[in-house]
Amino acid sequence: MGVVIGVVAALVGLGSGVALTLALTGKDDAGPRAGGRPSGGDELLSAPHTGYSGMFASVAFSPHGRTLAAATPDTRVQLWDAASRQQVRELSGHTNVVMSVAFSPDGRTLASGSYDTTVRLWDAARRQQVGAPLTGHTGIVMSVAFSPDSRTLASASNDGTVRLWDVASHEQVGAPLTGHTGLVASVAFSPDGRTLATAGDDKTVRLWDVASHQQVGEPLTGHTYSVRSVAFSPDGRSLASGSWDGTVRLWDVARHQQVGEPLTGHTDAVWSVAFSPDGRSLASGSNDETVRLWDVASHQPLGAPLVGNTGAVMSVAFSPDGRTLASGGVHTGMLWDVTSRR
């Protein structure tokens, strides 16, 4: 069968909000996939191009918000113009599924991690790979994240380790961070760059001192299944985690304690969490094919779930101005206007 990825922009009424969506939707000779169009949506634009229909495991906005990067299972990183909803480039070099993408805060570099066990750095302006791949992991690179000063990159792998890299020299910084007893699924820097948070299959979230490479305090426990995502709040005081137990939890970073009850509502595993730039809301993506928005202060949902992704939602990311939310998952990537939910 021939495979085509279509770009579909639609206006979707969702409870109290209206969502503008970008769907990277798989189609084949048998016609559109079931559920390929967002619920209640009208197709406004279809611009098919040759590509691969499959999961978008990670999405990331550039610091200026004009470009959206998406990890694909066909070894490429796709770059999209967020305003026009058009794909502008594909970055090739990985030899297996791309699992994670992240832009550096200074906007100069894009990082990608892959099933091929490597991390690659790309010049964001020239859209070219910079230097040789970063090697050292012996398993899938599940997550990548830049420090706030853009000088250091962290990578997490199913080999059970987290590695830190000097972005300028491409050299590994110190020994790997070890402590998780299985796959490490996610990594995030605190806003001041001093602390690293990691999430793992061992049901824990761990905090690390970036300078010393030492774990800070005891692991954060409470989840009852693999923890798949962590994110710091913009002020660095709170940490969010999403788990295959179907819950989202908030943590007080200084006290190493859970804040309040878990955020519940998803009916299946939670793959990804992200704070809005103002820190007032939190997004979560789930195996239940929905994105949910939460009020951080009250722990209550902000409106009805966002419905339109076909398949598990594996990644969520806010635009720098907080007005748009990207969600990536199995078969579809979406852009949502979330201004009415703020």
mmCIF file of C-alpha atoms in Angstrom, residues 44 46 95 111 120 126 128 132 143 178-179 213 223 228 231 245 289 297 323:
data_model
loop_
_atom_site.group_PDB
_atom_site.id
_atom_site.type_symbol
_atom_site.label_atom_id
_atom_site.label_comp_id
_atom_site.label_asym_id
_atom_site.label_seq_id
_atom_site.Cartn_x
_atom_site.Cartn_y
_atom_site.Cartn_z
ATOM 1 C CA LEU A 44 -10.065 23.020 5.768
ATOM 2 C CA SER A 46 -5.255 18.885 2.776
ATOM 3 C CA THR A 95 19.228 4.861 11.329
ATOM 4 C CA ALA A 111 18.795 17.609 19.591
ATOM 5 C CA ARG A 120 22.395 13.934 17.187
ATOM 6 C CA ARG A 126 21.030 25.749 8.641
ATOM 7 C CA GLN A 128 22.173 20.450 9.149
ATOM 8 C CA ALA A 132 29.369 13.253 14.674
ATOM 9 C CA SER A 143 14.526 11.594 26.058
ATOM 10 C CA THR A 178 22.989 5.750 37.615
ATOM 11 C CA GLY A 179 20.377 4.841 40.187
ATOM 12 C CA HIS A 213 26.230 14.200 39.424
ATOM 13 C CA HIS A 223 3.264 6.161 41.363
ATOM 14 C CA ARG A 228 7.028 8.183 31.653
ATOM 15 C CA ALA A 231 8.506 18.522 33.796
ATOM 16 C CA ASP A 245 -0.754 4.170 36.347
ATOM 17 C CA GLU A 289 -6.186 9.323 22.942
ATOM 18 C CA ALA A 297 -3.389 25.654 41.827
ATOM 19 C CA ARG A 323 -1.458 30.133 23.315
#
